[in-house]
mmCIF file of C-alpha atoms and ligand atoms in Angstrom:
data_model
loop_
_atom_site.group_PDB
_atom_site.id
_atom_site.type_symbol
_atom_site.label_atom_id
_atom_site.label_comp_id
_atom_site.label_asym_id
_atom_site.label_seq_id
_atom_site.Cartn_x
_atom_site.Cartn_y
_atom_site.Cartn_z
ATOM 1 C CA UNK N 123 44.929 152.285 187.576
ATOM 2 C CA UNK N 124 42.152 153.996 186.519
ATOM 3 C CA UNK N 125 40.379 156.585 189.410
ATOM 4 C CA UNK N 126 36.594 156.550 189.638
ATOM 5 C CA UNK N 127 35.015 160.478 190.697
ATOM 6 C CA UNK N 128 31.442 158.891 190.880
ATOM 7 C CA UNK N 129 28.943 156.000 191.666
ATOM 8 C CA UNK N 130 25.449 155.428 190.333
ATOM 9 C CA UNK N 131 23.813 152.980 191.949
ATOM 10 C CA UNK N 132 20.522 152.191 190.121
ATOM 11 C CA UNK N 133 17.501 150.151 191.404
ATOM 12 C CA UNK N 134 14.333 149.369 188.699
ATOM 13 C CA UNK N 135 16.347 148.887 185.492
ATOM 14 C CA UNK N 136 13.573 145.668 186.184
ATOM 15 C CA UNK N 137 10.175 147.362 187.771
ATOM 16 C CA UNK N 138 9.317 143.993 189.705
ATOM 17 C CA UNK N 139 12.587 143.141 190.675
ATOM 18 C CA UNK N 140 12.581 144.629 194.432
ATOM 19 C CA UNK N 141 15.403 144.234 196.672
ATOM 20 C CA UNK N 142 17.232 146.755 194.655
ATOM 21 C CA UNK N 143 14.596 149.266 194.580
ATOM 22 C CA UNK N 144 14.307 149.015 198.654
ATOM 23 C CA UNK N 145 18.678 149.276 198.988
ATOM 24 C CA UNK N 146 17.421 153.095 196.999
ATOM 25 C CA UNK N 147 15.363 153.686 199.836
ATOM 26 C CA UNK N 148 17.287 152.716 202.659
ATOM 27 C CA UNK N 149 19.881 154.908 200.536
ATOM 28 C CA UNK N 150 16.744 158.044 200.558
ATOM 29 C CA UNK N 151 16.111 157.304 204.318
ATOM 30 C CA UNK N 152 20.328 157.457 205.840
ATOM 31 C CA UNK N 153 19.664 154.046 206.489
ATOM 32 C CA UNK N 154 22.541 152.210 204.641
ATOM 33 C CA UNK N 155 25.640 153.504 203.439
ATOM 34 C CA UNK N 156 27.324 154.207 200.289
ATOM 35 C CA UNK N 157 29.953 157.322 200.452
ATOM 36 C CA UNK N 158 32.746 156.541 201.006
ATOM 37 C CA UNK N 159 36.188 159.357 200.932
ATOM 38 C CA UNK N 160 37.513 159.477 197.571
ATOM 39 C CA UNK N 161 34.388 159.742 195.055
ATOM 40 C CA UNK N 162 30.566 160.735 195.524
ATOM 41 C CA UNK N 163 27.553 158.026 195.680
ATOM 42 C CA UNK N 164 23.744 158.546 194.902
ATOM 43 C CA UNK N 165 21.707 156.053 193.476
ATOM 44 C CA UNK N 166 18.803 156.374 191.850
ATOM 45 C CA UNK N 167 15.285 154.241 189.877
ATOM 46 C CA UNK N 168 15.194 154.068 187.283
ATOM 47 C CA UNK N 169 12.383 152.798 184.852
ATOM 48 C CA UNK N 170 9.536 154.812 187.248
ATOM 49 C CA UNK N 171 6.347 153.084 185.117
ATOM 50 C CA UNK N 172 7.760 149.520 184.927
ATOM 51 C CA UNK N 173 7.845 150.209 188.978
ATOM 52 C CA UNK N 174 4.309 151.138 189.163
ATOM 53 C CA UNK N 175 3.197 148.723 187.529
ATOM 54 C CA UNK N 176 5.497 145.945 189.064
ATOM 55 C CA UNK N 177 6.267 144.971 185.770
ATOM 56 C CA UNK N 178 9.619 143.394 184.470
ATOM 57 C CA UNK N 179 8.310 146.350 181.503
ATOM 58 C CA UNK N 180 5.888 147.911 179.598
ATOM 59 C CA UNK N 181 7.075 147.495 176.120
ATOM 60 C CA UNK N 182 10.635 146.743 175.126
ATOM 61 C CA UNK N 183 13.858 145.336 177.280
ATOM 62 C CA UNK N 184 14.986 148.350 179.307
ATOM 63 C CA UNK N 185 18.518 146.622 180.166
ATOM 64 C CA UNK N 186 18.090 145.362 176.450
ATOM 65 C CA UNK N 187 18.621 149.564 174.521
ATOM 66 C CA UNK N 188 21.880 150.441 175.240
ATOM 67 C CA UNK N 189 24.270 148.777 172.219
ATOM 68 C CA UNK N 190 25.472 151.743 169.956
ATOM 69 C CA UNK N 191 23.356 149.774 167.592
ATOM 70 C CA UNK N 192 20.158 150.107 169.386
ATOM 71 C CA UNK N 193 21.114 153.860 170.767
ATOM 72 C CA UNK N 194 20.588 155.033 166.720
ATOM 73 C CA UNK N 195 17.399 153.464 166.554
ATOM 74 C CA UNK N 196 13.550 155.134 166.658
ATOM 75 C CA UNK N 197 11.793 156.605 170.056
ATOM 76 C CA UNK N 198 8.932 153.700 169.062
ATOM 77 C CA UNK N 199 8.204 152.384 172.624
ATOM 78 C CA UNK N 200 8.568 153.364 176.725
ATOM 79 C CA UNK N 201 11.846 152.382 177.244
ATOM 80 C CA UNK N 202 13.255 152.693 174.430
ATOM 81 C CA UNK N 203 12.654 157.166 174.724
ATOM 82 C CA UNK N 204 13.480 156.083 178.872
ATOM 83 C CA UNK N 205 16.908 155.104 177.562
ATOM 84 C CA UNK N 206 17.884 157.838 175.008
ATOM 85 C CA UNK N 207 16.878 160.272 177.869
ATOM 86 C CA UNK N 208 18.458 157.736 180.870
ATOM 87 C CA UNK N 209 21.677 158.467 178.769
ATOM 88 C CA UNK N 210 21.391 162.562 177.801
ATOM 89 C CA UNK N 211 21.017 163.240 181.538
ATOM 90 C CA UNK N 212 23.526 160.804 183.355
ATOM 91 C CA UNK N 213 26.468 159.323 181.159
ATOM 92 C CA UNK N 214 29.252 162.093 180.751
ATOM 93 C CA UNK N 215 29.795 161.847 177.043
ATOM 94 C CA UNK N 216 33.277 163.849 176.077
ATOM 95 C CA UNK N 217 34.312 164.669 179.694
ATOM 96 C CA UNK N 218 37.681 162.806 180.051
ATOM 97 C CA UNK N 219 38.265 163.800 182.973
ATOM 98 C CA UNK N 220 35.858 162.658 184.962
ATOM 99 C CA UNK N 221 35.169 158.753 185.299
ATOM 100 C CA UNK N 222 31.968 157.305 186.617
ATOM 101 C CA UNK N 223 30.190 153.669 187.259
ATOM 102 C CA UNK N 224 26.821 152.179 186.978
ATOM 103 C CA UNK N 225 25.981 149.813 189.237
ATOM 104 C CA UNK N 226 22.818 148.415 188.372
ATOM 105 C CA UNK N 227 20.788 146.122 191.282
ATOM 106 C CA UNK N 228 18.985 143.469 189.545
ATOM 107 C CA UNK N 229 17.348 140.039 190.676
ATOM 108 C CA UNK N 230 16.797 136.587 189.575
ATOM 109 C CA UNK N 231 14.460 134.108 190.617
ATOM 110 C CA UNK N 232 17.426 131.758 189.162
ATOM 111 C CA UNK N 233 19.576 130.650 192.875
ATOM 112 C CA UNK N 234 22.798 131.953 191.749
ATOM 113 C CA UNK N 235 22.790 134.035 195.154
ATOM 114 C CA UNK N 236 24.762 136.758 195.470
ATOM 115 C CA UNK N 237 26.383 137.152 191.636
ATOM 116 C CA UNK N 238 28.621 139.801 190.552
ATOM 117 C CA UNK N 239 27.953 140.131 186.701
ATOM 118 C CA UNK N 240 31.845 141.759 184.925
ATOM 119 C CA UNK N 241 31.485 143.028 180.949
ATOM 120 C CA UNK N 242 35.022 143.038 181.069
ATOM 121 C CA UNK N 243 37.865 140.973 181.400
ATOM 122 C CA UNK N 244 40.549 144.269 182.202
ATOM 123 C CA UNK N 245 42.202 144.581 185.557
ATOM 124 C CA UNK N 246 39.915 146.780 186.881
ATOM 125 C CA UNK N 247 37.140 144.360 186.743
ATOM 126 C CA UNK N 248 39.199 140.955 187.807
ATOM 127 C CA UNK N 249 40.588 143.171 190.755
ATOM 128 C CA UNK N 250 37.238 143.912 191.443
ATOM 129 C CA UNK N 251 36.343 139.814 191.319
ATOM 130 C CA UNK N 252 38.984 139.315 193.562
ATOM 131 C CA UNK N 253 38.243 142.284 196.096
ATOM 132 C CA UNK N 254 34.528 140.903 196.780
ATOM 133 C CA UNK N 255 35.414 137.211 196.359
ATOM 134 C CA UNK N 256 37.925 138.064 199.052
ATOM 135 C CA UNK N 257 35.014 139.983 201.523
ATOM 136 C CA UNK N 258 32.712 138.017 200.435
ATOM 137 C CA UNK N 259 33.743 133.506 199.739
ATOM 138 C CA UNK N 260 30.141 133.008 198.873
ATOM 139 C CA UNK N 261 29.667 135.367 196.030
ATOM 140 C CA UNK N 262 29.452 133.643 192.258
ATOM 141 C CA UNK N 263 31.586 135.775 190.218
ATOM 142 C CA UNK N 264 30.113 135.735 186.780
ATOM 143 C CA UNK N 265 32.163 137.542 183.265
ATOM 144 C CA UNK N 266 30.494 137.849 179.963
ATOM 145 C CA UNK N 267 33.483 139.519 178.264
ATOM 146 C CA UNK N 268 31.623 137.991 174.870
ATOM 147 C CA UNK N 269 30.940 141.327 173.285
ATOM 148 C CA UNK N 270 33.750 144.101 173.244
ATOM 149 C CA UNK N 271 31.884 147.451 175.781
ATOM 150 C CA UNK N 272 29.676 149.123 172.594
ATOM 151 C CA UNK N 273 27.932 146.363 171.484
ATOM 152 C CA UNK N 274 26.855 145.293 175.013
ATOM 153 C CA UNK N 275 23.827 145.881 175.176
ATOM 154 C CA UNK N 276 22.860 147.255 179.530
ATOM 155 C CA UNK N 277 22.478 149.242 180.998
ATOM 156 C CA UNK N 278 25.186 149.723 183.166
ATOM 157 C CA UNK N 279 27.327 149.883 179.773
ATOM 158 C CA UNK N 280 25.365 153.591 179.047
ATOM 159 C CA UNK N 281 28.646 155.582 180.408
ATOM 160 C CA UNK N 282 32.252 153.762 180.232
ATOM 161 C CA UNK N 283 32.375 151.862 183.548
ATOM 162 C CA UNK N 284 29.725 149.453 184.705
ATOM 163 C CA UNK N 285 28.592 145.904 186.632
ATOM 164 C CA UNK N 286 25.263 144.243 187.626
ATOM 165 C CA UNK N 287 24.839 142.877 191.100
ATOM 166 C CA UNK N 288 22.322 139.918 190.366
ATOM 167 C CA UNK N 289 20.911 138.989 193.146
ATOM 168 C CA UNK N 290 17.939 135.410 193.859
ATOM 169 C CA UNK N 291 15.872 133.462 194.135
ATOM 170 C CA UNK N 292 13.869 135.775 194.573
ATOM 171 C CA UNK N 293 10.293 135.403 193.027
ATOM 172 C CA UNK N 294 10.154 138.851 191.106
ATOM 173 C CA UNK N 295 7.652 141.790 192.858
ATOM 174 C CA UNK N 296 8.420 139.858 196.369
ATOM 175 C CA UNK N 297 10.922 141.331 198.567
ATOM 176 C CA UNK N 298 13.009 138.717 200.701
ATOM 177 C CA UNK N 299 15.388 139.613 203.798
ATOM 178 C CA UNK N 300 17.988 137.020 203.303
ATOM 179 C CA UNK N 301 18.105 138.560 199.442
ATOM 180 C CA UNK N 302 18.309 141.442 200.407
ATOM 181 C CA UNK N 303 21.072 141.799 203.398
ATOM 182 C CA UNK N 304 23.035 139.466 199.843
ATOM 183 C CA UNK N 305 22.590 142.319 197.298
ATOM 184 C CA UNK N 306 23.814 145.196 200.451
ATOM 185 C CA UNK N 307 26.543 142.519 201.151
ATOM 186 C CA UNK N 308 27.993 143.316 197.051
ATOM 187 C CA UNK N 309 26.932 146.190 196.778
ATOM 188 C CA UNK N 310 29.483 147.636 200.626
ATOM 189 C CA UNK N 311 32.574 145.147 198.392
ATOM 190 C CA UNK N 312 32.354 146.301 195.009
ATOM 191 C CA UNK N 313 32.343 150.029 196.641
ATOM 192 C CA UNK N 314 35.035 149.227 199.049
ATOM 193 C CA UNK N 315 36.481 147.838 196.490
ATOM 194 C CA UNK N 316 36.614 151.285 194.618
ATOM 195 C CA UNK N 317 37.777 153.681 197.269
ATOM 196 C CA UNK N 318 40.910 150.590 198.099
ATOM 197 C CA UNK N 319 41.542 151.175 194.236
ATOM 198 C CA UNK N 320 41.325 155.178 194.633
ATOM 199 C CA UNK N 321 43.169 155.230 197.290
ATOM 200 C CA UNK N 322 45.736 152.564 195.678
ATOM 201 C CA UNK N 323 45.483 150.557 199.173
ATOM 202 C CA UNK N 324 44.178 147.510 197.802
ATOM 203 C CA UNK N 325 47.103 144.938 199.278
ATOM 204 C CA UNK N 326 47.766 141.763 197.510
ATOM 205 C CA UNK N 327 44.530 140.165 195.822
ATOM 206 C CA UNK N 328 44.554 135.919 195.519
ATOM 207 C CA UNK N 329 43.818 134.583 192.368
ATOM 208 C CA UNK N 330 40.339 133.038 191.964
ATOM 209 C CA UNK N 331 37.891 131.212 190.126
ATOM 210 C CA UNK N 332 35.393 132.523 188.765
ATOM 211 C CA UNK N 333 32.454 132.130 186.066
ATOM 212 C CA UNK N 334 32.967 133.083 181.757
ATOM 213 C CA UNK N 335 29.816 132.914 180.362
ATOM 214 C CA UNK N 336 30.888 130.781 176.923
ATOM 215 C CA UNK N 337 25.853 130.442 175.763
ATOM 216 C CA UNK N 338 22.342 130.295 175.971
ATOM 217 C CA UNK N 339 20.288 126.745 175.773
ATOM 218 C CA UNK N 340 16.632 127.336 174.199
ATOM 219 C CA UNK N 341 13.894 124.892 174.865
ATOM 220 C CA UNK N 342 12.782 122.710 172.041
ATOM 221 C CA UNK N 343 9.803 124.296 170.572
ATOM 222 C CA UNK N 344 7.264 122.161 168.849
ATOM 223 C CA UNK N 345 4.969 122.843 165.455
ATOM 224 C CA UNK N 346 2.099 124.859 168.179
ATOM 225 C CA UNK N 347 4.529 126.674 169.542
ATOM 226 C CA UNK N 348 4.576 124.903 173.542
ATOM 227 C CA UNK N 349 7.855 123.600 174.943
ATOM 228 C CA UNK N 350 8.680 120.557 174.227
ATOM 229 C CA UNK N 351 10.971 119.449 177.035
ATOM 230 C CA UNK N 352 11.964 121.772 180.092
ATOM 231 C CA UNK N 353 14.716 121.868 182.355
ATOM 232 C CA UNK N 354 16.587 118.510 183.469
ATOM 233 C CA UNK N 355 15.550 117.969 187.132
ATOM 234 C CA UNK N 356 18.783 117.263 188.699
ATOM 235 C CA UNK N 357 19.527 120.642 187.418
ATOM 236 C CA UNK N 358 17.013 123.085 189.208
ATOM 237 C CA UNK N 359 18.283 124.721 191.737
ATOM 238 C CA UNK N 360 22.146 123.688 191.314
ATOM 239 C CA UNK N 361 23.388 127.487 189.487
ATOM 240 C CA UNK N 362 26.999 127.243 189.387
ATOM 241 C CA UNK N 363 27.115 123.280 189.840
ATOM 242 C CA UNK N 364 29.203 121.454 187.719
ATOM 243 C CA UNK N 365 27.659 119.096 185.078
ATOM 244 C CA UNK N 366 29.965 117.330 183.303
ATOM 245 C CA UNK N 367 30.305 116.076 179.568
ATOM 246 C CA UNK N 368 26.777 114.226 178.154
ATOM 247 C CA UNK N 369 25.093 114.559 182.004
ATOM 248 C CA UNK N 370 21.201 115.770 180.815
ATOM 249 C CA UNK N 371 20.249 119.961 180.888
ATOM 250 C CA UNK N 372 16.958 119.099 179.589
ATOM 251 C CA UNK N 373 14.060 115.803 179.847
ATOM 252 C CA UNK N 374 11.367 115.498 177.262
ATOM 253 C CA UNK N 375 7.570 116.027 178.237
ATOM 254 C CA UNK N 376 8.077 112.714 177.568
ATOM 255 C CA UNK N 377 11.181 111.869 179.936
ATOM 256 C CA UNK N 378 13.832 111.489 177.248
ATOM 257 C CA UNK N 379 16.958 113.387 178.498
ATOM 258 C CA UNK N 380 18.856 116.086 176.107
ATOM 259 C CA UNK N 381 22.798 116.298 177.031
ATOM 260 C CA UNK N 382 24.068 118.852 174.592
ATOM 261 C CA UNK N 383 27.040 119.258 176.936
ATOM 262 C CA UNK N 384 30.444 118.666 174.559
ATOM 263 C CA UNK N 385 32.876 120.314 176.660
ATOM 264 C CA UNK N 386 33.875 118.283 179.588
ATOM 265 C CA UNK N 387 32.667 120.300 182.046
ATOM 266 C CA UNK N 388 29.894 123.598 182.274
ATOM 267 C CA UNK N 389 28.223 125.305 185.199
ATOM 268 C CA UNK N 390 24.467 125.791 184.686
ATOM 269 C CA UNK N 391 22.984 129.630 185.698
ATOM 270 C CA UNK N 392 19.869 131.580 185.513
ATOM 271 C CA UNK N 393 18.726 127.882 185.311
ATOM 272 C CA UNK N 394 14.794 128.695 184.586
ATOM 273 C CA UNK N 395 15.456 132.573 185.133
ATOM 274 C CA UNK N 396 11.281 133.709 184.748
ATOM 275 C CA UNK N 397 11.550 136.763 182.439
ATOM 276 C CA UNK N 398 13.592 134.807 180.165
ATOM 277 C CA UNK N 399 10.197 132.356 179.583
ATOM 278 C CA UNK N 400 8.830 134.883 176.588
ATOM 279 C CA UNK N 401 12.235 133.875 175.209
ATOM 280 C CA UNK N 402 12.077 130.193 175.549
ATOM 281 C CA UNK N 403 15.681 130.011 177.763
ATOM 282 C CA UNK N 404 16.187 127.245 179.886
ATOM 283 C CA UNK N 405 19.268 128.702 181.350
ATOM 284 C CA UNK N 406 22.545 130.232 180.819
ATOM 285 C CA UNK N 407 26.519 127.676 180.412
ATOM 286 C CA UNK N 408 29.558 129.380 182.136
ATOM 287 C CA UNK N 409 33.317 127.272 181.952
ATOM 288 C CA UNK N 410 35.143 127.954 185.277
ATOM 289 C CA UNK N 411 38.507 129.575 185.130
ATOM 290 C CA UNK N 412 41.297 130.423 187.439
ATOM 291 C CA UNK N 413 41.438 134.109 187.401
ATOM 292 C CA UNK N 414 45.344 135.670 188.025
ATOM 293 C CA UNK N 415 45.350 139.529 189.229
ATOM 294 C CA UNK N 416 49.553 139.507 189.934
HETATM 295 ZN ZN1 LIG S 247 16.848 142.402 185.960
#
């Protein structure tokens, strides 16, 4: 299995997601330990101007700027320039002997608890999910592996290894104790996994249920550009709970229920995420599958 030499903990990729930004402060104040024996750890705030302005981003979403295709675009926004500088400063290009893992910390307004987002289904990540789930049974493990690593636009995919920790529900711009503790717990579990994996002391890991992203659900828009439906009240706040075939996901302004579930069951998440407001995304859907690790 891969040996990780360096972990870079990233926060403030979205400037109004405060749990990660305050974990970075706790690390700098020596109040939260992220050091382990088999790798070096550093933390970094990414979009300083967005943090100062307490906003997700100034011009474009920094966490959608890192696909191979995007990397060749001209730097015509604050975040585009920032993405190019980030790569130049932090990505270990061509350094074959050194493996770096990015852990990018995010908050969501959706009721997703502590969710570990894994962007590849290979053994390193499948075992990470198993280890985190073993340490933290309340964790949700979400694979978004429908794209290749090169096609992924998330900041944590800028180097060879990366994951995201997404914790909610927390309103953007606010800081809650429970979400801060959940994020610390999941970050510690990921760091412990890397340590045990590096030292070859993982022991036996159990198979576990994980969610696999399938699609986003768009909110219908009328001829005036306004929404003609919203998330159905039956699923608001029920991220990762099952919705069965025929059960409604949306409800129109007139009260008509819309199902859209054409599989036997689906698991909505990022339900009513406020950052997806401009894109009119109601939620994402996932399948639940058993992950076999041994
Ligand atoms: Zn975010």
